[in-house]
Amino acid sequence: MEYKIAVIPGDGIGPEVIREGVKVLRAVAEATPRLKFKFVEFPYGAEHYLKTKELVPEEGLKELSKMDAIYLGALGDPRVETGVLEQGVLLKLRFYFDQYINLRPVKLYPGVPCPLKDKGPEDVNFYVVRENTEDFYVAVGGRAKGKSKASHEVVRSIYQAKFGLDIDVDRDEIAYQIGVISRKGTERAIRYAFELARKKGKKRVTSVDKANVLTHIYSLWREVFEQVAKEYPDIETEFAFVDAVTMWFVKNPEWYQVVVTPNMFGDIITDLGAMIQGGLGLAPGGNINPEGVSMFEPVHGSAPKHAGKNVANPLATILAGQMMLEHLGEDKVADRVEQAVIEVLREGKVRTYDIGGKSSTSDVGDAVVAKIEK
Ligand code: NAD
Ligand code: IPM
Ligand code: MN
């Protein structure tokens, strides 16, 4: 079996962590006679953009469509205006391939320091299913001063009607950004969460939103959640507000099994989730289109201040590789990677600075490979 894997190292620490991820995948392929990978590297990111002004070209998308999966480091570089690479590469790929699920396991492994007092691996082990193509990520909005256009006039009249505030778009500056969700987009994300719960033997799905304030958008979300939940009577359900959930993740993480949430809240609560599993250096994620090309990456970004120093923790990326293997149907091989990571963490001899060690990025990759070879 040969899998074609697109590799996009990207920016900052991206290339360093993805190098270790690929190293580990090569090692499991070496150890599994029937398994082969063909890695095809794509240059998208800051360097490529600064040289060519190109983000992801049409023919690049065509090439990527032929792959079995995409393995990505991170995007974002201080030399490029914020948002250009993040939207032009990362979000472009998530949207183009309709990767409508962002699956982010929050799992604390034995031996990993957890900042929560009296909590251990048995308390932190759940999944966040983040809707990945809608909500405030749809890029509908505008910003204007001194030039009116129809959409700005609409915003102005809303202000006037609601608050009696007269905004003259020719004089005052305005900015607005609109969140949009669809019944279809919401349903497929929520259904995925329930199916995941069944598959992983979880008994509860928590829907996280802010329906008390953003009533238009999240009343639809709640309605769909209740509808889908009816098809899964074996699974307990609940609603939680996103502000409260940040508190509960810290206070009672053991309560959570599967959490499903719209795009932006999913982004925010998974950085918190990362911290309770030992930090961003350990948190993997998958951008999944169950019928298309999926993309696996760490939850963290390009961490520019650590770039090029061989100090970043590659385990999040290595675990994203494990998720990619599972997605490809290679469950046993995926387990082998996870077991190797677990052993390295349990021994605690080789670890990067973020979890209290002094080892380098490549030392950690080598240690995982050594466990796989054993
Ligand atoms: P970040 O996740 O890049 O880093 C925040 C901090 O977390 C780092 O400074 C570091 O202390 C720690 N950290 C992150 N990854 C680590 C690792 N592997 N090992 C050890 N420590 C690690 O977030 P940021 O600083 O807000 O963003 C930097 C850039 O990355 C921005 O351009 C942002 O837009 C982008 N970004 C990209 C992605 C992505 O590609 N998926 C995700 C988040 C942020
Ligand atoms: C993430 C990142 C991205 C997001 C940014 C860089 C576009 O924060 O993958 O969590 O918001 O989804
Ligand atoms: Mn994020």
Short mmCIF file of C-alpha atoms and ligand atoms in Angstrom, two decimals:
data_model
loop_
_atom_site.label_atom_id
_atom_site.label_comp_id
_atom_site.label_asym_id
_atom_site.label_seq_id
_atom_site.Cartn_x
_atom_site.Cartn_y
_atom_site.Cartn_z
CA MET A 1 0.00 0.00 0.00
CA GLU A 2 1.50 3.33 -1.04
CA TYR A 3 0.06 6.59 0.26
CA LYS A 4 0.78 9.88 -1.44
CA ILE A 5 1.29 12.48 1.27
CA ALA A 6 1.60 16.17 0.50
CA VAL A 7 3.98 17.87 2.92
CA ILE A 8 3.68 21.61 3.52
CA PRO A 9 6.33 22.60 6.09
CA GLY A 10 5.22 26.27 6.07
CA ASP A 11 6.68 28.94 8.33
CA GLY A 12 8.53 29.50 11.59
CA ILE A 13 8.93 26.25 13.53
CA GLY A 14 6.75 24.51 10.90
CA PRO A 15 9.67 23.05 8.90
CA GLU A 16 11.46 21.85 12.06
CA VAL A 17 8.49 20.02 13.52
CA ILE A 18 7.29 18.60 10.21
CA ARG A 19 10.77 17.19 9.57
CA GLU A 20 10.42 15.10 12.73
CA GLY A 21 6.89 14.10 11.78
CA VAL A 22 8.06 12.83 8.40
CA LYS A 23 10.99 11.09 10.07
CA VAL A 24 8.57 9.16 12.28
CA LEU A 25 6.31 8.24 9.35
CA ARG A 26 9.33 6.96 7.43
CA ALA A 27 10.27 4.87 10.46
CA VAL A 28 6.86 3.21 10.78
CA ALA A 29 6.83 2.52 7.06
CA GLU A 30 10.27 0.94 7.42
CA ALA A 31 8.89 -1.24 10.23
CA THR A 32 5.75 -2.22 8.30
CA PRO A 33 6.70 -4.09 5.12
CA ARG A 34 3.43 -3.53 3.22
CA LEU A 35 3.31 0.19 4.00
CA LYS A 36 4.90 2.88 1.82
CA PHE A 37 4.70 6.65 1.67
CA LYS A 38 5.43 8.91 -1.22
CA PHE A 39 6.06 12.38 0.20
CA VAL A 40 5.59 15.32 -2.13
CA GLU A 41 6.74 18.65 -0.71
CA PHE A 42 4.96 21.93 -1.47
CA PRO A 43 6.67 25.25 -0.74
CA TYR A 44 3.69 27.38 0.31
CA GLY A 45 4.30 29.91 3.04
CA ALA A 46 6.23 33.11 3.72
CA GLU A 47 9.43 32.45 1.73
CA HIS A 48 7.51 31.40 -1.33
CA TYR A 49 5.14 34.33 -0.99
CA LEU A 50 7.89 36.92 -0.55
CA LYS A 51 9.73 35.54 -3.58
CA THR A 52 6.77 35.04 -5.92
CA LYS A 53 3.74 36.91 -4.47
CA GLU A 54 1.96 33.59 -4.83
CA LEU A 55 -0.04 31.93 -2.01
CA VAL A 56 -1.48 28.67 -3.34
CA PRO A 57 -1.81 28.62 -7.13
CA GLU A 58 -4.55 26.80 -9.07
CA GLU A 59 -2.17 24.10 -10.30
CA GLY A 60 -0.99 23.56 -6.72
CA LEU A 61 -4.57 22.88 -5.67
CA LYS A 62 -4.88 20.46 -8.57
CA GLU A 63 -1.75 18.60 -7.46
CA LEU A 64 -2.91 18.52 -3.86
CA SER A 65 -6.27 17.06 -4.95
CA LYS A 66 -4.42 13.93 -6.11
CA MET A 67 -2.95 13.26 -2.67
CA ASP A 68 -4.25 10.87 -0.02
CA ALA A 69 -3.68 13.46 2.70
CA ILE A 70 -1.84 16.69 3.50
CA TYR A 71 0.65 17.01 6.36
CA LEU A 72 1.16 20.63 7.38
CA GLY A 73 3.53 22.44 9.74
CA ALA A 74 2.27 25.97 10.43
CA LEU A 75 1.69 29.27 8.67
CA GLY A 76 2.41 32.84 9.72
CA ASP A 77 5.49 35.04 9.51
CA PRO A 78 6.20 38.48 11.01
CA ARG A 79 7.54 39.73 7.65
CA VAL A 80 4.10 39.32 6.09
CA GLU A 81 1.03 41.30 7.12
CA THR A 82 -1.01 39.30 9.61
CA GLY A 83 -3.72 37.18 8.03
CA VAL A 84 -2.26 37.00 4.52
CA LEU A 85 -0.61 33.59 4.89
CA GLU A 86 -3.10 32.29 7.46
CA GLN A 87 -6.02 33.02 5.16
CA GLY A 88 -4.24 32.63 1.83
CA VAL A 89 -2.74 29.22 2.59
CA LEU A 90 -4.19 27.56 5.70
CA LEU A 91 -7.83 28.67 5.45
CA LYS A 92 -7.67 28.47 1.66
CA LEU A 93 -6.85 24.75 1.91
CA ARG A 94 -9.42 24.04 4.63
CA PHE A 95 -12.11 25.71 2.53
CA TYR A 96 -11.03 24.48 -0.90
CA PHE A 97 -11.01 20.86 0.25
CA ASP A 98 -14.17 21.43 2.29
CA GLN A 99 -12.48 20.06 5.42
CA TYR A 100 -15.54 20.76 7.46
CA ILE A 101 -14.36 19.10 10.66
CA ASN A 102 -11.47 20.20 12.79
CA LEU A 103 -10.90 17.31 15.15
CA ARG A 104 -8.73 18.18 18.14
CA PRO A 105 -8.22 15.49 20.82
CA VAL A 106 -7.40 16.80 24.28
CA LYS A 107 -5.48 13.99 25.89
CA LEU A 108 -3.04 14.21 28.77
CA TYR A 109 -0.39 11.48 28.61
CA PRO A 110 1.29 9.97 31.67
CA GLY A 111 4.45 11.79 32.66
CA VAL A 112 3.39 15.09 31.10
CA PRO A 113 3.20 18.01 33.53
CA CYS A 114 -0.37 19.30 33.78
CA PRO A 115 -0.96 22.80 35.14
CA LEU A 116 -4.21 21.71 36.80
CA LYS A 117 -3.86 20.85 40.47
CA ASP A 118 -4.78 17.22 41.27
CA LYS A 119 -5.64 16.29 37.68
CA GLY A 120 -4.04 13.44 35.79
CA PRO A 121 -4.36 11.48 32.55
CA GLU A 122 -7.60 9.84 33.72
CA ASP A 123 -9.17 13.32 34.00
CA VAL A 124 -8.14 14.87 30.70
CA ASN A 125 -9.24 12.79 27.73
CA PHE A 126 -11.84 14.21 25.39
CA TYR A 127 -12.38 15.39 21.82
CA VAL A 128 -13.24 18.82 20.51
CA VAL A 129 -15.08 18.71 17.19
CA ARG A 130 -14.77 22.18 15.74
CA GLU A 131 -16.92 23.14 12.75
CA ASN A 132 -14.27 24.25 10.28
CA THR A 133 -15.71 26.15 7.31
CA GLU A 134 -18.36 28.59 8.56
CA ASP A 135 -19.18 31.00 11.42
CA PHE A 136 -16.94 34.08 11.70
CA TYR A 137 -14.45 32.50 9.30
CA VAL A 138 -16.56 33.17 6.19
CA ALA A 139 -14.77 36.52 5.62
CA VAL A 140 -17.93 38.55 5.09
CA GLY A 141 -17.33 42.08 6.25
CA GLY A 142 -16.01 45.46 5.43
CA ARG A 143 -14.22 48.52 6.66
CA ALA A 144 -14.69 51.97 5.33
CA LYS A 145 -14.15 55.62 5.80
CA GLY A 146 -14.85 58.33 3.33
CA LYS A 147 -16.41 56.13 0.71
CA SER A 148 -19.89 54.78 0.91
CA LYS A 149 -21.10 51.67 -0.73
CA ALA A 150 -24.33 49.77 -0.44
CA SER A 151 -23.28 47.34 2.31
CA HIS A 152 -21.91 50.14 4.47
CA GLU A 153 -25.16 52.02 4.06
CA VAL A 154 -26.94 48.95 5.37
CA VAL A 155 -24.77 48.89 8.48
CA ARG A 156 -25.33 52.62 8.94
CA SER A 157 -29.09 52.26 8.79
CA ILE A 158 -28.97 49.39 11.30
CA TYR A 159 -27.03 51.59 13.71
CA GLN A 160 -29.50 54.37 13.22
CA ALA A 161 -32.56 52.19 13.72
CA LYS A 162 -31.22 50.27 16.71
CA PHE A 163 -29.24 52.81 18.64
CA GLY A 164 -30.37 56.12 17.17
CA LEU A 165 -26.71 56.63 16.31
CA ASP A 166 -26.13 58.51 13.15
CA ILE A 167 -23.01 57.30 11.48
CA ASP A 168 -21.87 59.18 8.46
CA VAL A 169 -19.77 56.71 6.54
CA ASP A 170 -18.15 59.58 4.74
CA ARG A 171 -16.77 60.92 8.00
CA ASP A 172 -16.79 58.20 10.69
CA GLU A 173 -14.97 54.97 10.24
CA ILE A 174 -16.83 51.67 10.48
CA ALA A 175 -15.85 48.01 10.42
CA TYR A 176 -18.00 44.94 10.58
CA GLN A 177 -17.67 41.21 10.18
CA ILE A 178 -20.53 38.83 9.95
CA GLY A 179 -20.79 35.24 11.10
CA VAL A 180 -22.76 32.87 8.93
CA ILE A 181 -23.72 29.27 9.55
CA SER A 182 -25.90 27.00 7.47
CA ARG A 183 -28.23 24.23 8.56
CA LYS A 184 -26.31 21.86 6.32
CA GLY A 185 -22.88 22.92 7.60
CA THR A 186 -24.02 22.74 11.19
CA GLU A 187 -25.69 19.39 10.80
CA ARG A 188 -22.70 17.64 9.28
CA ALA A 189 -20.42 18.86 12.07
CA ILE A 190 -22.81 17.88 14.84
CA ARG A 191 -23.53 14.51 13.26
CA TYR A 192 -19.79 13.86 13.06
CA ALA A 193 -19.51 14.56 16.79
CA PHE A 194 -22.24 12.04 17.64
CA GLU A 195 -20.75 9.42 15.34
CA LEU A 196 -17.34 10.01 16.91
CA ALA A 197 -18.85 9.56 20.37
CA ARG A 198 -20.25 6.18 19.33
CA LYS A 199 -17.04 5.10 17.64
CA LYS A 200 -14.88 6.05 20.63
CA GLY A 201 -17.26 4.73 23.28
CA LYS A 202 -18.02 8.19 24.69
CA LYS A 203 -21.34 8.76 26.41
CA ARG A 204 -21.87 12.51 26.32
CA VAL A 205 -21.78 15.25 23.68
CA THR A 206 -21.58 18.86 24.87
CA SER A 207 -22.57 21.65 22.50
CA VAL A 208 -20.66 24.86 23.19
CA ASP A 209 -22.00 28.18 21.90
CA LYS A 210 -23.05 31.68 22.93
CA ALA A 211 -26.74 31.44 22.09
CA ASN A 212 -27.62 33.83 24.90
CA VAL A 213 -26.10 36.75 23.01
CA LEU A 214 -25.54 35.72 19.42
CA THR A 215 -29.14 34.60 19.20
CA HIS A 216 -29.60 34.61 15.45
CA ILE A 217 -26.68 32.45 14.53
CA TYR A 218 -26.60 30.07 17.49
CA SER A 219 -30.34 29.49 17.84
CA LEU A 220 -30.04 27.72 14.50
CA TRP A 221 -27.03 25.80 15.85
CA ARG A 222 -29.02 24.69 18.93
CA GLU A 223 -32.05 23.71 16.89
CA VAL A 224 -29.93 21.47 14.67
CA PHE A 225 -28.13 20.00 17.69
CA GLU A 226 -31.43 19.01 19.30
CA GLN A 227 -32.66 17.51 16.07
CA VAL A 228 -29.56 15.40 15.47
CA ALA A 229 -29.38 14.38 19.14
CA LYS A 230 -32.76 12.64 18.80
CA GLU A 231 -31.14 10.11 16.47
CA TYR A 232 -28.65 9.18 19.20
CA PRO A 233 -30.76 8.31 22.26
CA ASP A 234 -27.84 6.33 23.70
CA ILE A 235 -25.81 9.52 24.07
CA GLU A 236 -26.35 12.12 26.76
CA THR A 237 -26.38 15.74 25.62
CA GLU A 238 -26.04 19.21 27.09
CA PHE A 239 -25.56 22.83 26.11
CA ALA A 240 -22.87 25.01 27.60
CA PHE A 241 -21.93 28.62 27.02
CA VAL A 242 -18.43 29.19 25.79
CA ASP A 243 -17.44 31.54 28.62
CA ALA A 244 -18.47 29.00 31.23
CA VAL A 245 -16.81 26.16 29.38
CA THR A 246 -13.41 27.82 29.68
CA MET A 247 -13.94 27.70 33.44
CA TRP A 248 -15.21 24.10 33.45
CA PHE A 249 -12.28 22.85 31.33
CA VAL A 250 -10.03 24.01 34.14
CA LYS A 251 -12.22 22.98 37.06
CA ASN A 252 -13.70 19.65 35.87
CA PRO A 253 -12.05 18.47 32.66
CA GLU A 254 -13.07 14.88 33.49
CA TRP A 255 -16.70 15.79 32.71
CA TYR A 256 -16.00 16.24 28.98
CA GLN A 257 -16.12 13.46 26.42
CA VAL A 258 -17.01 15.00 23.06
CA VAL A 259 -17.45 18.75 22.65
CA VAL A 260 -18.90 20.17 19.45
CA THR A 261 -18.66 23.88 18.72
CA PRO A 262 -18.73 26.50 15.99
CA ASN A 263 -15.51 27.51 14.29
CA MET A 264 -14.29 30.49 16.29
CA PHE A 265 -15.08 29.18 19.76
CA GLY A 266 -13.47 25.92 18.67
CA ASP A 267 -10.29 27.79 17.83
CA ILE A 268 -10.18 29.49 21.20
CA ILE A 269 -11.11 26.60 23.47
CA THR A 270 -8.60 24.27 21.83
CA ASP A 271 -5.66 26.46 22.83
CA LEU A 272 -7.00 26.14 26.38
CA GLY A 273 -7.49 22.42 25.76
CA ALA A 274 -3.86 22.25 24.63
CA MET A 275 -2.68 23.76 27.92
CA ILE A 276 -4.48 21.19 30.06
CA GLN A 277 -2.90 18.40 28.04
CA GLY A 278 0.58 19.76 28.65
CA GLY A 279 0.82 22.63 26.19
CA LEU A 280 0.68 23.51 22.53
CA GLY A 281 3.71 21.33 21.92
CA LEU A 282 1.53 18.26 22.48
CA ALA A 283 -1.78 19.11 20.80
CA PRO A 284 -2.53 17.65 17.35
CA GLY A 285 -5.45 18.29 15.03
CA GLY A 286 -7.01 17.06 11.81
CA ASN A 287 -8.91 19.08 9.22
CA ILE A 288 -11.19 16.39 7.95
CA ASN A 289 -13.36 15.93 4.91
CA PRO A 290 -14.55 12.35 5.28
CA GLU A 291 -15.16 12.17 1.52
CA GLY A 292 -12.17 14.19 0.34
CA VAL A 293 -8.60 15.25 1.01
CA SER A 294 -7.92 15.82 4.71
CA MET A 295 -5.09 17.78 6.29
CA PHE A 296 -3.27 17.09 9.54
CA GLU A 297 -1.34 19.67 11.56
CA PRO A 298 -0.47 20.67 15.10
CA VAL A 299 -2.90 23.04 16.87
CA HIS A 300 -0.07 25.52 17.43
CA GLY A 301 1.18 28.13 15.01
CA SER A 302 4.58 29.07 13.64
CA ALA A 303 5.92 30.36 17.01
CA PRO A 304 8.36 32.75 15.27
CA LYS A 305 10.42 33.44 18.37
CA HIS A 306 11.48 29.79 18.51
CA ALA A 307 12.02 29.33 14.77
CA GLY A 308 15.31 27.96 13.52
CA LYS A 309 16.60 27.04 16.98
CA ASN A 310 15.74 23.34 17.02
CA VAL A 311 13.94 23.75 20.36
CA ALA A 312 10.23 23.42 19.48
CA ASN A 313 8.37 20.34 20.63
CA PRO A 314 7.60 18.14 17.59
CA LEU A 315 5.20 15.82 19.44
CA ALA A 316 2.04 17.71 18.42
CA THR A 317 3.07 17.27 14.79
CA ILE A 318 4.07 13.63 15.31
CA LEU A 319 0.66 12.99 16.93
CA ALA A 320 -1.00 14.76 13.98
CA GLY A 321 0.81 12.17 11.87
CA GLN A 322 -0.74 9.48 14.06
CA MET A 323 -4.19 10.99 13.39
CA MET A 324 -3.42 10.97 9.68
CA LEU A 325 -2.57 7.25 9.84
CA GLU A 326 -5.81 6.53 11.65
CA HIS A 327 -7.70 8.55 9.05
CA LEU A 328 -6.09 6.48 6.29
CA GLY A 329 -7.39 3.34 8.01
CA GLU A 330 -3.97 2.33 9.37
CA ASP A 331 -5.14 1.96 12.96
CA LYS A 332 -2.43 -0.48 14.04
CA VAL A 333 0.35 1.65 12.63
CA ALA A 334 -1.20 4.72 14.23
CA ASP A 335 -1.20 2.91 17.58
CA ARG A 336 2.45 2.09 17.16
CA VAL A 337 3.26 5.79 16.77
CA GLU A 338 1.16 6.73 19.78
CA GLN A 339 2.76 3.99 21.89
CA ALA A 340 6.22 5.23 20.94
CA VAL A 341 5.26 8.77 21.99
CA ILE A 342 3.77 7.46 25.23
CA GLU A 343 6.98 5.59 26.07
CA VAL A 344 9.18 8.59 25.35
CA LEU A 345 6.95 10.76 27.55
CA ARG A 346 6.78 8.20 30.35
CA GLU A 347 10.55 7.74 30.46
CA GLY A 348 10.93 11.52 30.50
CA LYS A 349 14.60 11.44 29.50
CA VAL A 350 14.15 13.15 26.15
CA ARG A 351 11.89 16.16 26.21
CA THR A 352 11.86 19.73 24.97
CA TYR A 353 11.95 22.87 27.13
CA ASP A 354 8.17 23.37 27.18
CA ILE A 355 7.63 20.22 29.23
CA GLY A 356 10.63 20.69 31.45
CA GLY A 357 13.47 19.18 29.41
CA LYS A 358 16.53 20.36 27.54
CA SER A 359 16.38 18.15 24.45
CA SER A 360 16.17 19.47 20.91
CA THR A 361 13.39 19.07 18.38
CA SER A 362 15.38 16.47 16.50
CA ASP A 363 16.36 14.58 19.68
CA VAL A 364 12.67 14.04 20.39
CA GLY A 365 12.00 12.85 16.83
CA ASP A 366 14.97 10.45 17.12
CA ALA A 367 13.72 9.13 20.47
CA VAL A 368 10.28 8.35 19.01
CA VAL A 369 11.91 6.64 16.03
CA ALA A 370 14.08 4.55 18.36
CA LYS A 371 10.96 3.31 20.18
CA ILE A 372 9.31 2.42 16.88
CA GLU A 373 12.37 0.48 15.76
CA LYS A 374 12.47 -1.52 18.99
P1 NAD B 1 1.77 29.97 18.34
O1 NAD B 1 0.93 28.79 18.54
O2 NAD B 1 2.61 29.98 17.12
O3 NAD B 1 2.77 30.13 19.58
C1 NAD B 1 2.42 30.59 20.86
C2 NAD B 1 3.47 30.14 21.87
O4 NAD B 1 3.23 28.76 22.19
C3 NAD B 1 4.90 30.13 21.36
O5 NAD B 1 5.51 31.38 21.47
C4 NAD B 1 5.53 29.10 22.25
O6 NAD B 1 5.83 29.64 23.51
C5 NAD B 1 4.43 28.07 22.39
N1 NAD B 1 4.54 26.99 21.39
C6 NAD B 1 3.80 26.83 20.28
N2 NAD B 1 4.17 25.71 19.63
C7 NAD B 1 5.15 25.16 20.35
C8 NAD B 1 5.93 23.96 20.19
N3 NAD B 1 5.78 23.11 19.16
N4 NAD B 1 6.88 23.70 21.13
C9 NAD B 1 7.06 24.52 22.17
N5 NAD B 1 6.35 25.64 22.38
C10 NAD B 1 5.39 25.95 21.47
O7 NAD B 1 0.81 31.25 18.41
P2 NAD B 1 1.07 32.81 18.06
O8 NAD B 1 2.37 33.22 18.61
O9 NAD B 1 -0.14 33.48 18.47
O10 NAD B 1 1.13 32.86 16.47
C11 NAD B 1 2.32 32.85 15.71
C12 NAD B 1 1.96 32.79 14.23
O11 NAD B 1 1.36 31.53 13.91
C13 NAD B 1 0.96 33.84 13.78
O12 NAD B 1 1.33 34.26 12.50
C14 NAD B 1 -0.36 33.10 13.75
O13 NAD B 1 -1.29 33.67 12.87
C15 NAD B 1 0.10 31.75 13.28
N6 NAD B 1 -0.77 30.59 13.63
C16 NAD B 1 -0.84 29.60 12.71
C17 NAD B 1 -1.53 28.44 13.02
C18 NAD B 1 -1.55 27.33 12.01
O14 NAD B 1 -0.79 27.34 11.08
N7 NAD B 1 -2.39 26.34 12.19
C19 NAD B 1 -2.11 28.29 14.27
C20 NAD B 1 -2.00 29.33 15.20
C21 NAD B 1 -1.31 30.48 14.87
C1 IPM B 2 -5.63 27.34 14.28
C2 IPM B 2 -5.21 28.75 13.93
C3 IPM B 2 -5.96 29.22 12.69
C4 IPM B 2 -7.45 29.26 13.01
C5 IPM B 2 -5.51 30.59 12.15
C6 IPM B 2 -4.01 30.69 12.00
C7 IPM B 2 -6.18 30.90 10.84
O1 IPM B 2 -5.38 29.60 15.01
O2 IPM B 2 -5.48 26.45 13.42
O3 IPM B 2 -6.06 27.11 15.40
O4 IPM B 2 -7.95 30.26 13.54
O5 IPM B 2 -8.11 28.27 12.72
MN MN B 3 -5.84 28.55 16.86
#
